[in-house]
Structures are given as C-alpha cells and as structure tokens.
Amino acid sequence: MDLVPALQEPLKKVLGPATAKVMAEHLGLHTVGDLLHHYPRRYEERGQLTHLADLPMDEHVTVVAQVADARLHTFASSKAPRGKGQRLEVTITDGSGRLQLVFFGNGVHKPHKELLPGTRAMFAGKVSVFNRRLQLAHPAYELLRGDTEGEETVESWAGALIPLYPATAKLESWKLAKAIQTVLPSAQEAVDPLPGSLREGRGLVPLPEALLKIHRPHTKADIEDARARLKWDEAFVLQVALARRRHAETQLPAVPRKPGPDGLLTAFDDRLPFTLTDGQQKVSREIFDDLATDHPMHRLLQGEVGSGKTLVALRAMLAVVDSGGQAVMLAPTEVLAQQHHRSVVEMMGELAEGGMLGGAEHATKVVLLTGSMGAAARRHALLDLATGEAGIVIGTHALIEDKVQFHDLGLVVVDEQHRFGVEQRDALRGKGKQPPHLLVMTATPIPRTVAMTVFGDLETSVLDQLPAGRSPIASHVVPAADKPHFLARAWERVREEVSNGHQAYVVCPRIGDEDDDPKKKAAQRTAPEDDAEKRPPLAVLDVAEQLAKGPLQGLRVEVLHGRMQPDDKDAVMRRFAAGETDVLVATTVIEVGVNVPNATAMVIMDADRFGVSQLHQLRGRVGRGSAPGLCLLVSEMPEASAARQRLNAVASTRDGFELSRIDLEQRREGDVLGQAQSGARTSLRVLAVIEDEEIIAEARQEAAAVVAADPELTGLPGLRTALQALLDEEREQYLEKG
C-alpha cells in the first residue's frame, strides 16, 4: 500500500517484461510494492494435503495432493476419427476426498510419465463438474519431490509452510512464490504508515517484519503476527482517507434548509392516504435536522426493498423547495428516472402542477431530464431549471453535463449509490452556489462494518420496517437438472397466477442478441467435454420465444432489456403496469424501482449466475400489492455446490441484512465493495469486513483522532505516502464506490 521509491521499481525491470506483462494484465500488479502486497490466500503444510471435499466451483484453486491412480484412454472424436484421441484421467486424493484430473490430446504425454501413483504435487486449475463429479481439466502442476532431490524447490517456498497465492491460469501460485522470493529483500525499505504510538500501543510488529513473515512464515504464529499488523494498516489507512473526506466536508459552507410551517411539505403530508411508519418518521427527523445545519448533509439512507425510501426522500426534497431551493434526484438508468418521475408526480397530484391551471397554491414544477429527450423538450426543461420554476428535477447522468444550470440547488438525492462515483457527486455538487446537501439511497442492505468501510464519509440512516399492506413472498429453489418436473410445475404456477388475474416476471442473465458477434461466438466454443458446464447463460430472447410457443402458450408474453430504445422500453413497462401483458421476460433492468403491485410471481432462470443481493433485489419486485408473492430460483447446479447453497440461503430468509452478510462471507469482499465493476483490484487484501468488525471500528476512532489533531498529516510522512498510494488513480476508484 505504501509504494515508496524502492518499492516503486517497475516489475518489468526486476522480473523481465513477459512475467511483468502477465502480472499487470491478470493481477493488476505493476511495481515491487504491489507484488509484496499480493499476500498468500492460505498456506499448506508440506506433510498435509488439501481438503478436496471443500473446493469451490468455478474458482481457480491450488491444491496439494497425492496421485492415487492414472489411466490412459483412447477414443474416437471429430479430430481423431480412428479412435486415436487420447485422454489421461488421474485421480488425486487427500485421504478423505478424491478429485479427478483430466488431460487431452498431446497434453497427456508429460503428465502420463510424471504423475505416477504415490507422487505428491501441487495442482492448479479451475474446478468444474463433469458427469456430476468435480474435476480439474488440464491443470498445471509442480511435483513435490522427496526431501533430497529438488529440495530447493520446496525450501524456496519457506520451511514447512507453502504459501498459496491468488493466482490465474496464466501464472500459477508457485511461479508467483518464486517472483516474490526475488523481490522480498526490498521489504526492508517499506516505510511504516502507522504512528509509532499506535503501533506500540497495540503491540504490532514493524511493517518490514510483517511483509517477511506473511510471505516466508516459519510457524503459524508468524502468519498471525503478520496478518494482525497488515489488517491494521488496511483498516487505518482507509479510515484516515475517509476521515479526511469527512473533515473536509465539515469545513464546507451550506445554506440551511428549513421547511415553512404551512408550505408544500405540510400540504403533501395532508394528502397522504396513510400514516408514515415509525421508521420513516425517525429517519425523516434525522434528515430534517441535517438539512437545518450550515454545513452540507452527507447521509446514506438504506432500506429494505419496498420500505418506502422514495417517500422519505421526496419529503426531504419538498422541505428544500419550501425553503426556496431546488432538489434533484439522480437515477442510474432512464427507465428508473422515468419511473421515479411518474411516481413522484402521482404522489404529489396537483402539488406537482406549479405554474399550471389547476395547480395547488404551494405547487411546484416536477421536471424530467434524460439523455434521450428531444431537443425542444430538453430546452424547455433546462429553462425551468435555470429560472427556478422547477423545484424538483429527476434525471440521469444527463444532469451532470456542463450545460445544466440550476437557479439554487439545495439537495441532491442519489438513487442506488453503487452506480454513482464520488466524481459524479462532486460534479453535481458544483452546480450549487454553495455545496448542496446530499442524500444517498441504497436498497441493498449493507452490514454496519461495510457501511463504515465503503460509505465511511456518510452518516447512515436505516429503514427496516415494511409499510403495512405488504405481502409475504415465498421463495423456492427449482433444481432443473435433478428434477425437471419441478421446472414444468414452475410454469404451471405462473399460469395459475395469471388465471387469477395477476402477472409474472421471468428474469434471465443475458439478452441473446449478441450471438451474431463472431468474436463472442468463438469465445463460447469450448471443448465438447466442457459443454454441460460451459453453456452460455440463458437469454431473454430465446427463453421468451420458447415460453410463448411452449409452457406459456396463449399468454401475452413480452420482453424488456437494456439494449432496447428508451421509448420502446417505456412502452413495454407501461403495458405491463397497465395489465395488458401477462408475463414480462426481462434482464435485470427490472432490478430496481419497478413497481407493479399486480405482479405476484417471478421465475429467475440460471439463478446461480446472480449475486445474493441482486436476487434479493429482484425478488422485491413481487408481492408489492395485497396478494402474496412467489419467487422461484431455477438452477442446474448440483446440490452440493456453493452456488446452490447461496440460493438456499436466499430462499430461506427475507432479511436483507442477513443476506448481505452471507453475500460477504461467500464472495471476496472486493466484489461486494463495488470493485468488480470498476476493474480495480480490491484494496482489501487481508481485512475481512465482517470478521474484523472490531479492528474497523477501532481504526475509525483512531483515524478520526489523528485527523482532528493534524488534518494535513504533516507529522506523519509515512502515513501520507501510504495515503497517496491508496488514492493513486487506480485505487481512487475504491473510494468512488463503483
């Protein structure tokens, strides 16, 4: 993390251009410092074997095991019609479980000579399933020979503990180990980012020692010492970055926004046909208190799917309009912006008709601004913004463009935060005469420590009550491969819902019109033995056609996906909302914000291809009315796979916070923290957000104290260096959340 001159040496100088290129492209490692901070995922003891029963599907793994037996088969195939095709099957064992390795064609000769029964080796490859058994196809391997011959190979991976690194198909763990061995002497030059008093007070080892011990441990205690130290570095440096953001933001001036006693907000509340839940009232009070201060509000509003976040945000917007300012709501997609606009106008009624005949006395204008609007409509909207005629503006990124001017921007509401970065927030913030207040909404519940780590510059409010009248949703896993009749029954259930006057969604991971692209086609071609596993995810266009001709024949089926023209998307959504369509086959464009109370059933195809939070999000689209909801998760993955366990977890609980914990435990933190989308590597290497709750909370306190005493960190040069490394352009994305 602390890339100081000795550690800034480019890898191509140290390891040569070929290796450096693979490291940069596949692991995002560019300098000696990056490589030193590429820590082992786990360690194997030389005498011990990996637990083969616990291997994760579809992941690149390295295992230490012993060859039980090896058999060479010949077979006929299109390439070798006369039965000359060769396949080597090697079974490896760890004493408790077995795993099949398979090699094909010319690749069988070397392993056939070397992998004799009784041989021990490290094997690396991607775990897949063939004929319902786990296997590694064409794994790379490195023999672990007896203690005399080839002793240096094992010794060079540190005494008895062999570090296994996060690796890729192009660069196996043992090659990484050798590269790290080469650069390890530079660890002595690492500058310590932790203040001395903090390090000594917590009994942490110095950084150079920690780097040595994590890569070359002699005992398990070495690993513990190193990890304890490196966790503190990560937590502390990140929390200092966030504390500095918070500190800088409290220095900014803002216009306090207080609603008038008998203004727009009061008129709106009087119109509401229901009373707010206790949760909505409590969160509204927190927001109104923030809006009344003279520095900008920075608040994260997280709420379960359907907990009424939009209503809370709208009341905050009305309070700002009451005080003479403008409020803007930023949505991640056009479909969503249009929906927010529709629902806000519906909720406000004549209060949204400012300047029009029939508008109420306190009314304001609610304007929509998106990229696909016609020139005339756009000009009109921009004029309403600039003159202040429009009190409430709803739109997409189009609102951030240079041409967009506001009369007096008082509040920015960002919907679905993970799709907006800090830069965009800053650009919008620059539209105000003074920095506007900021409210960020997310429907993906975030465990407290993640909120502290990712949204550490925001205060958090949580809506965890569902409004009255929401119906329960029953969720079930449909194992399509094991029990095909369950899938047939799923389509019968959809027909039953439709015959009872309701509607249904069918969600697929892919659109299906990209098949014409020859490059993609080539990429999808795989060896025939992999077909079962490697088939592309089910696509909207194919599934819709099959359903309309097959199990859902006679029902009105339509499709919706992200590559349709905005007007077409809107027309499809309108017909569905109006009840003119029975079944909507869609991609995840329906994940957020779609509100059709009459839709009661959802079938998610290839559900194992979606994350836990995403499945929970999707499921929240049904059961929004008075009739109970049904969500069916269809998967062909085998019973024992991690993917199926994930689906079982989603089916068994409706608690989004519980699911987000499961999500975090099952995936690498980096994905959950929004890294997957940005392409940056996860900046968390040893810190586990859930397990290390205490470290994060303590680091946050320590960081706040350090920044309060010395905001510029003048007395802590090592910490400043570490911060620059964390916030260089690639890692800046980490704080941009997405």
PDB file of N, CA, C and O in Angstrom, residues 57-58 126-129 135 137 523-537 609:
ATOM      1  N   MET A  57     -16.639 -24.294  -6.580  1.00  0.00           N
ATOM      2  CA  MET A  57     -16.887 -24.429  -8.022  1.00  0.00           C
ATOM      3  C   MET A  57     -16.429 -23.187  -8.765  1.00  0.00           C
ATOM      4  O   MET A  57     -16.561 -22.077  -8.255  1.00  0.00           O
ATOM      5  N   ASP A  58     -15.972 -23.380 -10.000  1.00  0.00           N
ATOM      6  CA  ASP A  58     -15.689 -22.265 -10.903  1.00  0.00           C
ATOM      7  C   ASP A  58     -14.588 -21.343 -10.414  1.00  0.00           C
ATOM      8  O   ASP A  58     -14.454 -20.252 -10.897  1.00  0.00           O
ATOM      9  N   LYS A 126      -8.988 -24.739 -12.726  1.00  0.00           N
ATOM     10  CA  LYS A 126     -10.332 -24.257 -12.416  1.00  0.00           C
ATOM     11  C   LYS A 126     -11.230 -25.452 -12.130  1.00  0.00           C
ATOM     12  O   LYS A 126     -11.269 -26.408 -12.906  1.00  0.00           O
ATOM     13  N   VAL A 127     -11.948 -25.392 -11.028  1.00  0.00           N
ATOM     14  CA  VAL A 127     -12.803 -26.516 -10.629  1.00  0.00           C
ATOM     15  C   VAL A 127     -14.077 -26.500 -11.468  1.00  0.00           C
ATOM     16  O   VAL A 127     -14.779 -25.487 -11.534  1.00  0.00           O
ATOM     17  N   SER A 128     -14.378 -27.622 -12.130  1.00  0.00           N
ATOM     18  CA  SER A 128     -15.636 -27.704 -12.879  1.00  0.00           C
ATOM     19  C   SER A 128     -16.303 -29.034 -12.542  1.00  0.00           C
ATOM     20  O   SER A 128     -15.759 -29.840 -11.791  1.00  0.00           O
ATOM     21  N   VAL A 129     -17.490 -29.249 -13.092  1.00  0.00           N
ATOM     22  CA  VAL A 129     -18.193 -30.509 -12.828  1.00  0.00           C
ATOM     23  C   VAL A 129     -18.363 -31.227 -14.153  1.00  0.00           C
ATOM     24  O   VAL A 129     -18.772 -30.621 -15.147  1.00  0.00           O
ATOM     25  N   GLN A 135     -13.928 -31.896 -11.137  1.00  0.00           N
ATOM     26  CA  GLN A 135     -12.689 -32.218 -11.851  1.00  0.00           C
ATOM     27  C   GLN A 135     -11.890 -30.948 -12.127  1.00  0.00           C
ATOM     28  O   GLN A 135     -12.413 -29.838 -12.081  1.00  0.00           O
ATOM     29  N   ALA A 137      -9.644 -29.707 -15.353  1.00  0.00           N
ATOM     30  CA  ALA A 137      -9.236 -30.066 -16.712  1.00  0.00           C
ATOM     31  C   ALA A 137      -7.909 -29.375 -17.005  1.00  0.00           C
ATOM     32  O   ALA A 137      -7.773 -28.173 -16.766  1.00  0.00           O
ATOM     33  N   ALA A 523     -15.391 -17.233 -28.728  1.00  0.00           N
ATOM     34  CA  ALA A 523     -15.040 -17.361 -27.311  1.00  0.00           C
ATOM     35  C   ALA A 523     -15.908 -18.400 -26.620  1.00  0.00           C
ATOM     36  O   ALA A 523     -15.518 -19.005 -25.638  1.00  0.00           O
ATOM     37  N   GLN A 524     -17.121 -18.589 -27.165  1.00  0.00           N
ATOM     38  CA  GLN A 524     -18.016 -19.538 -26.498  1.00  0.00           C
ATOM     39  C   GLN A 524     -17.732 -20.982 -26.887  1.00  0.00           C
ATOM     40  O   GLN A 524     -18.230 -21.900 -26.273  1.00  0.00           O
ATOM     41  N   ARG A 525     -16.944 -21.170 -27.960  1.00  0.00           N
ATOM     42  CA  ARG A 525     -16.650 -22.551 -28.353  1.00  0.00           C
ATOM     43  C   ARG A 525     -15.734 -23.179 -27.326  1.00  0.00           C
ATOM     44  O   ARG A 525     -14.674 -22.665 -27.018  1.00  0.00           O
ATOM     45  N   THR A 526     -16.111 -24.302 -26.798  1.00  0.00           N
ATOM     46  CA  THR A 526     -15.261 -24.942 -25.797  1.00  0.00           C
ATOM     47  C   THR A 526     -15.111 -26.399 -26.177  1.00  0.00           C
ATOM     48  O   THR A 526     -15.795 -26.899 -27.064  1.00  0.00           O
ATOM     49  N   ALA A 527     -14.221 -27.071 -25.474  1.00  0.00           N
ATOM     50  CA  ALA A 527     -14.046 -28.498 -25.728  1.00  0.00           C
ATOM     51  C   ALA A 527     -15.363 -29.200 -25.451  1.00  0.00           C
ATOM     52  O   ALA A 527     -16.091 -28.815 -24.538  1.00  0.00           O
ATOM     53  N   PRO A 528     -15.701 -30.253 -26.252  1.00  0.00           N
ATOM     54  CA  PRO A 528     -17.013 -30.877 -26.110  1.00  0.00           C
ATOM     55  C   PRO A 528     -17.261 -31.385 -24.698  1.00  0.00           C
ATOM     56  O   PRO A 528     -18.364 -31.308 -24.192  1.00  0.00           O
ATOM     57  N   GLU A 529     -16.176 -31.846 -24.022  1.00  0.00           N
ATOM     58  CA  GLU A 529     -16.414 -32.410 -22.683  1.00  0.00           C
ATOM     59  C   GLU A 529     -16.825 -31.341 -21.683  1.00  0.00           C
ATOM     60  O   GLU A 529     -17.299 -31.643 -20.603  1.00  0.00           O
ATOM     61  N   ASP A 530     -16.626 -30.047 -22.054  1.00  0.00           N
ATOM     62  CA  ASP A 530     -16.988 -28.984 -21.112  1.00  0.00           C
ATOM     63  C   ASP A 530     -18.391 -28.432 -21.362  1.00  0.00           C
ATOM     64  O   ASP A 530     -18.843 -27.572 -20.639  1.00  0.00           O
ATOM     65  N   ASP A 531     -19.035 -28.897 -22.425  1.00  0.00           N
ATOM     66  CA  ASP A 531     -20.278 -28.241 -22.838  1.00  0.00           C
ATOM     67  C   ASP A 531     -21.302 -28.085 -21.726  1.00  0.00           C
ATOM     68  O   ASP A 531     -21.911 -27.046 -21.577  1.00  0.00           O
ATOM     69  N   ALA A 532     -21.493 -29.179 -20.969  1.00  0.00           N
ATOM     70  CA  ALA A 532     -22.549 -29.134 -19.963  1.00  0.00           C
ATOM     71  C   ALA A 532     -22.324 -27.963 -19.013  1.00  0.00           C
ATOM     72  O   ALA A 532     -23.244 -27.254 -18.649  1.00  0.00           O
ATOM     73  N   GLU A 533     -21.042 -27.763 -18.657  1.00  0.00           N
ATOM     74  CA  GLU A 533     -20.746 -26.737 -17.671  1.00  0.00           C
ATOM     75  C   GLU A 533     -20.689 -25.355 -18.277  1.00  0.00           C
ATOM     76  O   GLU A 533     -20.995 -24.379 -17.670  1.00  0.00           O
ATOM     77  N   LYS A 534     -20.192 -25.297 -19.533  1.00  0.00           N
ATOM     78  CA  LYS A 534     -19.810 -24.011 -20.086  1.00  0.00           C
ATOM     79  C   LYS A 534     -20.892 -23.383 -20.956  1.00  0.00           C
ATOM     80  O   LYS A 534     -20.618 -22.455 -21.661  1.00  0.00           O
ATOM     81  N   ARG A 535     -22.106 -23.954 -20.955  1.00  0.00           N
ATOM     82  CA  ARG A 535     -23.087 -23.357 -21.858  1.00  0.00           C
ATOM     83  C   ARG A 535     -23.312 -21.903 -21.442  1.00  0.00           C
ATOM     84  O   ARG A 535     -23.256 -21.571 -20.268  1.00  0.00           O
ATOM     85  N   PRO A 536     -23.540 -21.029 -22.443  1.00  0.00           N
ATOM     86  CA  PRO A 536     -23.736 -19.624 -22.068  1.00  0.00           C
ATOM     87  C   PRO A 536     -25.016 -19.484 -21.242  1.00  0.00           C
ATOM     88  O   PRO A 536     -25.912 -20.335 -21.319  1.00  0.00           O
ATOM     89  N   PRO A 537     -25.101 -18.433 -20.424  1.00  0.00           N
ATOM     90  CA  PRO A 537     -26.302 -18.236 -19.605  1.00  0.00           C
ATOM     91  C   PRO A 537     -27.543 -18.083 -20.495  1.00  0.00           C
ATOM     92  O   PRO A 537     -27.444 -17.646 -21.641  1.00  0.00           O
ATOM     93  N   ARG A 609     -26.284 -17.564 -11.490  1.00  0.00           N
ATOM     94  CA  ARG A 609     -25.396 -16.588 -12.137  1.00  0.00           C
ATOM     95  C   ARG A 609     -25.550 -15.187 -11.531  1.00  0.00           C
ATOM     96  O   ARG A 609     -24.908 -14.253 -11.988  1.00  0.00           O
TER      97      ARG A 609
END
